[in-house]
Amino acid sequence: MRILVLGGSWFLGRAVAEDALHRGWDVSVFNRGRSGHAPRGVRTVLGDRTVAEDLDRLAGEGPWDAVVDTSASEMAPRDVLAGARVLEPVSGRYVYVSTVNAYRGWPTESLSEDSELLDGPSDADADYGRLPEGWDGPDWYYGRQKAGSERAVSTAFGNDRTALLRPGVILGPGEYVGRLPWWLRRASRGGRMLAPGPPEKSIQPIDVRDVAAFALNQAGADSGGAYNCVAPVGRETMGGFLAACVQVSGGDTQLVWAPDKLLLHHGVQQWTELPLWRTHAGVWKIESARAQAAGLVCRPLAETVADTWAWLHGGGTPVEHPRWAEHGIAAEKENAILAALGQ
């Protein structure tokens, strides 16, 4: 099997490349060479996906059985379309890593792979879907861009040769966003730790290695489709997740659960100040039956937590990214809420 990974030097892209090498596949990676390092054993082609000359040069390195695209998170659909069209003659299939944000109903509604997508044209530029000044409705900009990019790939390769992967939150060794690392470091400090309740609330993060494995399985499949890459609804909980963080970090930590209403009263920023906490009804109600039927396997979240802790304390260094600084609540604010709980 001969594959091309767009990205390949950090987090998901690197996990895809490493897994493919482990399978004995011939792996090429294409990136700008600015962040992270591709694993040893791959063939690296340097270039910019938005530069036509670089894309033409890349196509000359083919053919490939499949392209796995992990690096289009901030690309306009028209750039994804241009790249897919150049690669189509020299590639058998295209696996595009999208997001659940592409659904019109996320995060307020329960979702399945058949749920309605946002309106994103395949040739949209980077300004499509930007919010007008003063807008107080849902922020669909990112989702529209991703939905448009999905359509771009399908336009170039056709539905039967396109696999669309829609993860929610991806965690695991190499994470650059900082969600799980923040919880682990906070738990390691010990003391009373603010925990967003209720503890029994279902959450659906997926391990980066499981997304990578499924992407490669789809690279070798003989049909196309769209798949929600999330853990099964109801299997993992916020309580189990934080208990695992406390256990592996070894901190003398007491979880103090705060109801949503209190956290909202204190102005806690959802999704970032207490990572993974969000009150919207559909945020963790994403069905993935089609993906599971196609072979998606999600390891227990406690295993992801333990392996990420081991990575951090084994010299692992995340790629620098501005989103890292967004995550985590200030100690003063946390203490004020703990005091309000009176426990």
CSV table of N, CA and C in Angstrom, one decimal, residues 130-247:
chain,number,residue,atom,x,y,z
A,130,ARG,N,-18.1,34.1,7.4
A,130,ARG,CA,-17.7,35.0,8.6
A,130,ARG,C,-18.8,35.7,9.1
A,131,LEU,N,-18.8,36.0,10.4
A,131,LEU,CA,-20.0,36.6,11.1
A,131,LEU,C,-20.0,38.1,10.9
A,132,PRO,N,-21.1,38.6,10.7
A,132,PRO,CA,-21.2,40.1,10.6
A,132,PRO,C,-21.0,40.7,12.0
A,133,GLU,N,-20.6,41.9,12.0
A,133,GLU,CA,-20.4,42.6,13.3
A,133,GLU,C,-21.7,42.7,14.1
A,134,GLY,N,-21.7,42.4,15.3
A,134,GLY,CA,-22.9,42.4,16.1
A,134,GLY,C,-23.7,41.2,16.1
A,135,TRP,N,-23.3,40.2,15.4
A,135,TRP,CA,-24.0,38.9,15.3
A,135,TRP,C,-24.0,38.2,16.7
A,136,ASP,N,-25.2,37.8,17.1
A,136,ASP,CA,-25.3,37.1,18.4
A,136,ASP,C,-25.9,35.7,18.3
A,137,GLY,N,-25.9,35.1,17.0
A,137,GLY,CA,-26.4,33.8,16.8
A,137,GLY,C,-25.2,32.8,16.9
A,138,PRO,N,-25.5,31.5,16.4
A,138,PRO,CA,-24.4,30.5,16.4
A,138,PRO,C,-23.3,30.9,15.5
A,139,ASP,N,-22.0,30.5,16.0
A,139,ASP,CA,-20.9,30.8,15.2
A,139,ASP,C,-20.6,29.5,14.3
A,140,TRP,N,-21.1,29.6,13.0
A,140,TRP,CA,-21.0,28.5,12.1
A,140,TRP,C,-19.8,28.7,11.1
A,141,TYR,N,-19.0,29.7,11.3
A,141,TYR,CA,-17.9,29.9,10.3
A,141,TYR,C,-17.0,28.7,10.1
A,142,TYR,N,-16.5,28.2,11.2
A,142,TYR,CA,-15.5,27.0,11.0
A,142,TYR,C,-16.3,25.8,10.4
A,143,GLY,N,-17.5,25.6,10.9
A,143,GLY,CA,-18.2,24.4,10.4
A,143,GLY,C,-18.6,24.6,8.9
A,144,ARG,N,-18.9,25.8,8.5
A,144,ARG,CA,-19.2,26.0,7.0
A,144,ARG,C,-18.0,25.8,6.2
A,145,GLN,N,-16.8,26.2,6.7
A,145,GLN,CA,-15.6,26.0,6.0
A,145,GLN,C,-15.3,24.5,5.8
A,146,LYS,N,-15.5,23.8,6.9
A,146,LYS,CA,-15.2,22.4,6.8
A,146,LYS,C,-16.2,21.6,6.0
A,147,ALA,N,-17.5,22.0,6.0
A,147,ALA,CA,-18.5,21.4,5.2
A,147,ALA,C,-18.2,21.6,3.7
A,148,GLY,N,-17.7,22.9,3.4
A,148,GLY,CA,-17.3,23.2,2.1
A,148,GLY,C,-16.1,22.4,1.6
A,149,SER,N,-15.2,22.1,2.5
A,149,SER,CA,-14.0,21.3,2.2
A,149,SER,C,-14.4,19.9,1.9
A,150,GLU,N,-15.3,19.4,2.7
A,150,GLU,CA,-15.8,18.0,2.4
A,150,GLU,C,-16.4,17.9,1.0
A,151,ARG,N,-17.2,18.9,0.6
A,151,ARG,CA,-17.8,18.9,-0.7
A,151,ARG,C,-16.7,19.1,-1.8
A,152,ALA,N,-15.6,19.8,-1.4
A,152,ALA,CA,-14.5,20.0,-2.4
A,152,ALA,C,-13.9,18.6,-2.7
A,153,VAL,N,-13.6,17.8,-1.7
A,153,VAL,CA,-13.0,16.5,-1.9
A,153,VAL,C,-13.9,15.6,-2.7
A,154,SER,N,-15.2,15.6,-2.3
A,154,SER,CA,-16.1,14.7,-3.0
A,154,SER,C,-16.3,15.2,-4.5
A,155,THR,N,-16.2,16.5,-4.7
A,155,THR,CA,-16.3,17.0,-6.1
A,155,THR,C,-15.2,16.5,-7.0
A,156,ALA,N,-14.0,16.4,-6.4
A,156,ALA,CA,-12.8,16.0,-7.2
A,156,ALA,C,-12.7,14.5,-7.3
A,157,PHE,N,-13.0,13.8,-6.3
A,157,PHE,CA,-12.8,12.3,-6.3
A,157,PHE,C,-14.1,11.5,-6.5
A,158,GLY,N,-15.2,12.1,-6.3
A,158,GLY,CA,-16.5,11.3,-6.3
A,158,GLY,C,-16.8,10.7,-5.0
A,159,ASN,N,-18.0,10.4,-4.7
A,159,ASN,CA,-18.4,9.9,-3.4
A,159,ASN,C,-17.8,8.5,-3.2
A,160,ASP,N,-17.7,7.6,-4.2
A,160,ASP,CA,-17.2,6.3,-3.9
A,160,ASP,C,-15.7,6.2,-3.6
A,161,ARG,N,-15.0,7.3,-3.9
A,161,ARG,CA,-13.6,7.3,-3.7
A,161,ARG,C,-13.2,8.2,-2.5
A,162,THR,N,-14.2,8.7,-1.8
A,162,THR,CA,-14.0,9.7,-0.7
A,162,THR,C,-14.5,9.1,0.6
A,163,ALA,N,-13.6,9.2,1.6
A,163,ALA,CA,-14.1,8.9,3.0
A,163,ALA,C,-13.9,10.2,3.8
A,164,LEU,N,-15.0,10.5,4.5
A,164,LEU,CA,-15.1,11.8,5.3
A,164,LEU,C,-15.1,11.4,6.7
A,165,LEU,N,-14.1,11.7,7.5
A,165,LEU,CA,-14.1,11.4,8.9
A,165,LEU,C,-14.4,12.7,9.7
A,166,ARG,N,-15.4,12.5,10.6
A,166,ARG,CA,-15.8,13.7,11.4
A,166,ARG,C,-15.6,13.4,12.9
A,167,PRO,N,-14.4,13.7,13.4
A,167,PRO,CA,-14.2,13.5,14.8
A,167,PRO,C,-14.8,14.7,15.6
A,168,GLY,N,-14.9,14.4,16.9
A,168,GLY,CA,-15.3,15.5,17.9
A,168,GLY,C,-14.0,16.0,18.5
A,169,VAL,N,-13.8,15.7,19.7
A,169,VAL,CA,-12.5,16.0,20.4
A,169,VAL,C,-11.5,14.9,20.3
A,170,ILE,N,-10.3,15.2,19.9
A,170,ILE,CA,-9.3,14.2,19.8
A,170,ILE,C,-8.3,14.4,20.9
A,171,LEU,N,-8.0,13.4,21.6
A,171,LEU,CA,-7.0,13.5,22.7
A,171,LEU,C,-5.9,12.5,22.5
A,172,GLY,N,-4.9,12.5,23.3
A,172,GLY,CA,-3.8,11.5,23.3
A,172,GLY,C,-2.4,12.1,23.3
A,173,PRO,N,-1.4,11.2,23.2
A,173,PRO,CA,0.0,11.7,23.2
A,173,PRO,C,0.2,12.5,22.0
A,174,GLY,N,0.9,13.7,22.2
A,174,GLY,CA,1.1,14.6,21.1
A,174,GLY,C,0.1,15.7,21.0
A,175,GLU,N,-0.9,15.7,21.9
A,175,GLU,CA,-1.9,16.8,21.8
A,175,GLU,C,-1.3,18.2,21.9
A,176,TYR,N,-1.7,19.0,21.0
A,176,TYR,CA,-1.2,20.4,20.9
A,176,TYR,C,-2.2,21.4,21.4
A,177,VAL,N,-3.5,21.0,21.6
A,177,VAL,CA,-4.5,22.0,22.0
A,177,VAL,C,-4.4,22.3,23.5
A,178,GLY,N,-4.1,21.2,24.3
A,178,GLY,CA,-3.9,21.4,25.7
A,178,GLY,C,-5.0,21.1,26.6
A,179,ARG,N,-6.1,20.4,26.1
A,179,ARG,CA,-7.2,20.1,27.0
A,179,ARG,C,-6.8,19.0,28.0
A,180,LEU,N,-6.4,17.9,27.6
A,180,LEU,CA,-6.0,16.8,28.5
A,180,LEU,C,-4.8,17.2,29.3
A,181,PRO,N,-3.7,17.7,28.7
A,181,PRO,CA,-2.6,18.1,29.5
A,181,PRO,C,-2.9,19.1,30.6
A,182,TRP,N,-3.8,20.0,30.4
A,182,TRP,CA,-4.2,20.9,31.4
A,182,TRP,C,-4.8,20.2,32.6
A,183,TRP,N,-5.7,19.3,32.3
A,183,TRP,CA,-6.4,18.6,33.4
A,183,TRP,C,-5.4,17.7,34.2
A,184,LEU,N,-4.4,17.1,33.5
A,184,LEU,CA,-3.4,16.3,34.1
A,184,LEU,C,-2.5,17.1,35.0
A,185,ARG,N,-2.1,18.2,34.5
A,185,ARG,CA,-1.2,19.1,35.3
A,185,ARG,C,-2.0,19.7,36.5
A,186,ARG,N,-3.2,20.0,36.3
A,186,ARG,CA,-4.0,20.5,37.4
A,186,ARG,C,-4.2,19.4,38.5
A,187,ALA,N,-4.5,18.2,38.1
A,187,ALA,CA,-4.7,17.1,39.0
A,187,ALA,C,-3.4,16.8,39.8
A,188,SER,N,-2.3,17.0,39.1
A,188,SER,CA,-1.0,16.7,39.8
A,188,SER,C,-0.7,17.7,40.9
A,189,ARG,N,-1.3,18.9,40.8
A,189,ARG,CA,-1.0,19.9,41.9
A,189,ARG,C,-1.7,19.6,43.2
A,190,GLY,N,-2.7,18.7,43.1
A,190,GLY,CA,-3.4,18.3,44.3
A,190,GLY,C,-4.3,19.3,44.9
A,191,GLY,N,-4.8,19.1,46.1
A,191,GLY,CA,-5.8,19.9,46.7
A,191,GLY,C,-7.2,19.7,46.2
A,192,ARG,N,-8.1,20.7,46.5
A,192,ARG,CA,-9.5,20.6,46.0
A,192,ARG,C,-9.5,21.1,44.6
A,193,MET,N,-10.0,20.3,43.7
A,193,MET,CA,-10.0,20.6,42.3
A,193,MET,C,-11.4,20.8,41.8
A,194,LEU,N,-11.7,21.9,41.2
A,194,LEU,CA,-13.1,22.2,40.6
A,194,LEU,C,-13.4,21.2,39.5
A,195,ALA,N,-14.5,20.5,39.6
A,195,ALA,CA,-14.9,19.6,38.5
A,195,ALA,C,-16.3,19.9,38.0
A,196,PRO,N,-16.4,20.1,36.7
A,196,PRO,CA,-17.7,20.5,36.2
A,196,PRO,C,-18.7,19.4,36.1
A,197,GLY,N,-19.9,19.5,36.8
A,197,GLY,CA,-20.8,18.5,37.0
A,197,GLY,C,-21.9,18.5,35.9
A,198,PRO,N,-22.7,17.5,35.9
A,198,PRO,CA,-22.7,16.4,36.8
A,198,PRO,C,-21.7,15.3,36.4
A,199,PRO,N,-21.1,14.6,37.4
A,199,PRO,CA,-20.0,13.6,37.0
A,199,PRO,C,-20.5,12.5,36.1
A,200,GLU,N,-21.8,12.2,36.1
A,200,GLU,CA,-22.2,11.1,35.3
A,200,GLU,C,-22.5,11.5,33.8
A,201,LYS,N,-22.3,12.8,33.5
A,201,LYS,CA,-22.5,13.2,32.1
A,201,LYS,C,-21.6,12.5,31.1
A,202,SER,N,-22.2,12.0,30.1
A,202,SER,CA,-21.5,11.3,29.0
A,202,SER,C,-20.6,12.3,28.3
A,203,ILE,N,-19.4,11.8,27.9
A,203,ILE,CA,-18.5,12.6,27.1
A,203,ILE,C,-17.9,11.6,26.0
A,204,GLN,N,-17.5,12.1,24.9
A,204,GLN,CA,-17.1,11.3,23.8
A,204,GLN,C,-15.7,11.6,23.1
A,205,PRO,N,-14.7,11.9,23.9
A,205,PRO,CA,-13.4,12.1,23.2
A,205,PRO,C,-12.9,10.8,22.6
A,206,ILE,N,-12.1,10.9,21.6
A,206,ILE,CA,-11.5,9.8,21.0
A,206,ILE,C,-10.0,9.9,21.0
A,207,ASP,N,-9.3,8.8,21.1
A,207,ASP,CA,-7.8,8.7,21.1
A,207,ASP,C,-7.3,9.0,19.6
A,208,VAL,N,-6.3,9.8,19.5
A,208,VAL,CA,-5.7,10.1,18.3
A,208,VAL,C,-5.3,8.9,17.5
A,209,ARG,N,-4.8,7.9,18.2
A,209,ARG,CA,-4.3,6.7,17.5
A,209,ARG,C,-5.5,5.9,16.9
A,210,ASP,N,-6.7,6.0,17.5
A,210,ASP,CA,-7.8,5.3,17.0
A,210,ASP,C,-8.4,6.0,15.8
A,211,VAL,N,-8.3,7.3,15.7
A,211,VAL,CA,-8.7,8.0,14.5
A,211,VAL,C,-7.7,7.7,13.4
A,212,ALA,N,-6.4,7.6,13.7
A,212,ALA,CA,-5.4,7.3,12.7
A,212,ALA,C,-5.6,5.9,12.1
A,213,ALA,N,-5.9,4.9,13.0
A,213,ALA,CA,-6.1,3.6,12.5
A,213,ALA,C,-7.3,3.5,11.6
A,214,PHE,N,-8.4,4.2,12.0
A,214,PHE,CA,-9.6,4.2,11.2
A,214,PHE,C,-9.4,4.8,9.9
A,215,ALA,N,-8.6,5.9,9.9
A,215,ALA,CA,-8.3,6.6,8.6
A,215,ALA,C,-7.6,5.7,7.7
A,216,LEU,N,-6.6,4.9,8.2
A,216,LEU,CA,-5.9,4.0,7.3
A,216,LEU,C,-6.7,2.9,6.8
A,217,ASN,N,-7.6,2.4,7.7
A,217,ASN,CA,-8.6,1.4,7.3
A,217,ASN,C,-9.4,1.9,6.1
A,218,GLN,N,-9.8,3.1,6.2
A,218,GLN,CA,-10.6,3.7,5.1
A,218,GLN,C,-9.8,3.9,3.9
A,219,ALA,N,-8.5,4.2,4.0
A,219,ALA,CA,-7.6,4.3,2.9
A,219,ALA,C,-7.6,3.1,2.1
A,220,GLY,N,-7.8,1.9,2.7
A,220,GLY,CA,-7.7,0.7,2.0
A,220,GLY,C,-9.1,0.1,1.7
A,221,ALA,N,-10.1,0.8,2.0
A,221,ALA,CA,-11.5,0.3,1.7
A,221,ALA,C,-11.8,0.4,0.2
A,222,ASP,N,-13.0,-0.2,-0.1
A,222,ASP,CA,-13.4,-0.2,-1.5
A,222,ASP,C,-14.6,0.6,-1.8
A,223,SER,N,-15.0,1.5,-0.8
A,223,SER,CA,-16.2,2.3,-1.0
A,223,SER,C,-16.0,3.6,-0.2
A,224,GLY,N,-16.9,4.6,-0.4
A,224,GLY,CA,-16.8,5.8,0.3
A,224,GLY,C,-17.8,5.9,1.4
A,225,GLY,N,-17.8,7.1,2.1
A,225,GLY,CA,-18.8,7.3,3.1
A,225,GLY,C,-18.4,8.3,4.1
A,226,ALA,N,-19.3,8.7,5.0
A,226,ALA,CA,-19.0,9.7,6.0
A,226,ALA,C,-19.2,9.0,7.4
A,227,TYR,N,-18.3,9.3,8.3
A,227,TYR,CA,-18.2,8.6,9.5
A,227,TYR,C,-17.9,9.5,10.7
A,228,ASN,N,-18.7,9.4,11.8
A,228,ASN,CA,-18.5,10.2,13.0
A,228,ASN,C,-17.5,9.4,13.8
A,229,CYS,N,-16.3,10.0,14.1
A,229,CYS,CA,-15.3,9.3,14.8
A,229,CYS,C,-15.3,9.8,16.3
A,230,VAL,N,-16.1,9.2,17.1
A,230,VAL,CA,-16.3,9.6,18.5
A,230,VAL,C,-16.5,8.3,19.3
A,231,ALA,N,-16.2,8.3,20.6
A,231,ALA,CA,-16.5,7.2,21.4
A,231,ALA,C,-18.0,7.0,21.5
A,232,PRO,N,-18.4,5.8,21.8
A,232,PRO,CA,-19.9,5.5,21.9
A,232,PRO,C,-20.5,6.3,22.9
A,233,VAL,N,-21.8,6.8,22.6
A,233,VAL,CA,-22.5,7.6,23.6
A,233,VAL,C,-22.7,6.8,24.9
A,234,GLY,N,-22.4,7.4,26.0
A,234,GLY,CA,-22.7,6.8,27.3
A,234,GLY,C,-21.6,5.9,27.9
A,235,ARG,N,-20.6,5.6,27.1
A,235,ARG,CA,-19.5,4.7,27.6
A,235,ARG,C,-18.6,5.4,28.6
A,236,GLU,N,-18.2,6.7,28.3
A,236,GLU,CA,-17.3,7.5,29.1
A,236,GLU,C,-18.1,8.6,29.8
A,237,THR,N,-17.6,9.0,30.9
A,237,THR,CA,-18.2,10.1,31.7
A,237,THR,C,-17.2,11.1,32.1
A,238,MET,N,-17.6,12.3,32.4
A,238,MET,CA,-16.7,13.3,33.0
A,238,MET,C,-16.1,12.8,34.3
A,239,GLY,N,-16.9,12.2,35.1
A,239,GLY,CA,-16.4,11.7,36.4
A,239,GLY,C,-15.3,10.7,36.2
A,240,GLY,N,-15.5,9.7,35.3
A,240,GLY,CA,-14.5,8.7,35.0
A,240,GLY,C,-13.2,9.3,34.4
A,241,PHE,N,-13.4,10.3,33.6
A,241,PHE,CA,-12.3,11.0,33.0
A,241,PHE,C,-11.4,11.7,34.0
A,242,LEU,N,-12.1,12.5,34.9
A,242,LEU,CA,-11.3,13.2,35.9
A,242,LEU,C,-10.7,12.3,37.0
A,243,ALA,N,-11.4,11.2,37.3
A,243,ALA,CA,-10.9,10.3,38.2
A,243,ALA,C,-9.6,9.6,37.7
A,244,ALA,N,-9.6,9.4,36.4
A,244,ALA,CA,-8.4,8.8,35.7
A,244,ALA,C,-7.2,9.8,35.8
A,245,CYS,N,-7.5,11.1,35.6
A,245,CYS,CA,-6.5,12.1,35.6
A,245,CYS,C,-5.9,12.2,37.0
A,246,VAL,N,-6.7,12.1,38.0
A,246,VAL,CA,-6.2,12.1,39.4
A,246,VAL,C,-5.4,10.9,39.7
A,247,GLN,N,-5.8,9.7,39.3
A,247,GLN,CA,-5.1,8.5,39.5
A,247,GLN,C,-3.8,8.5,38.9
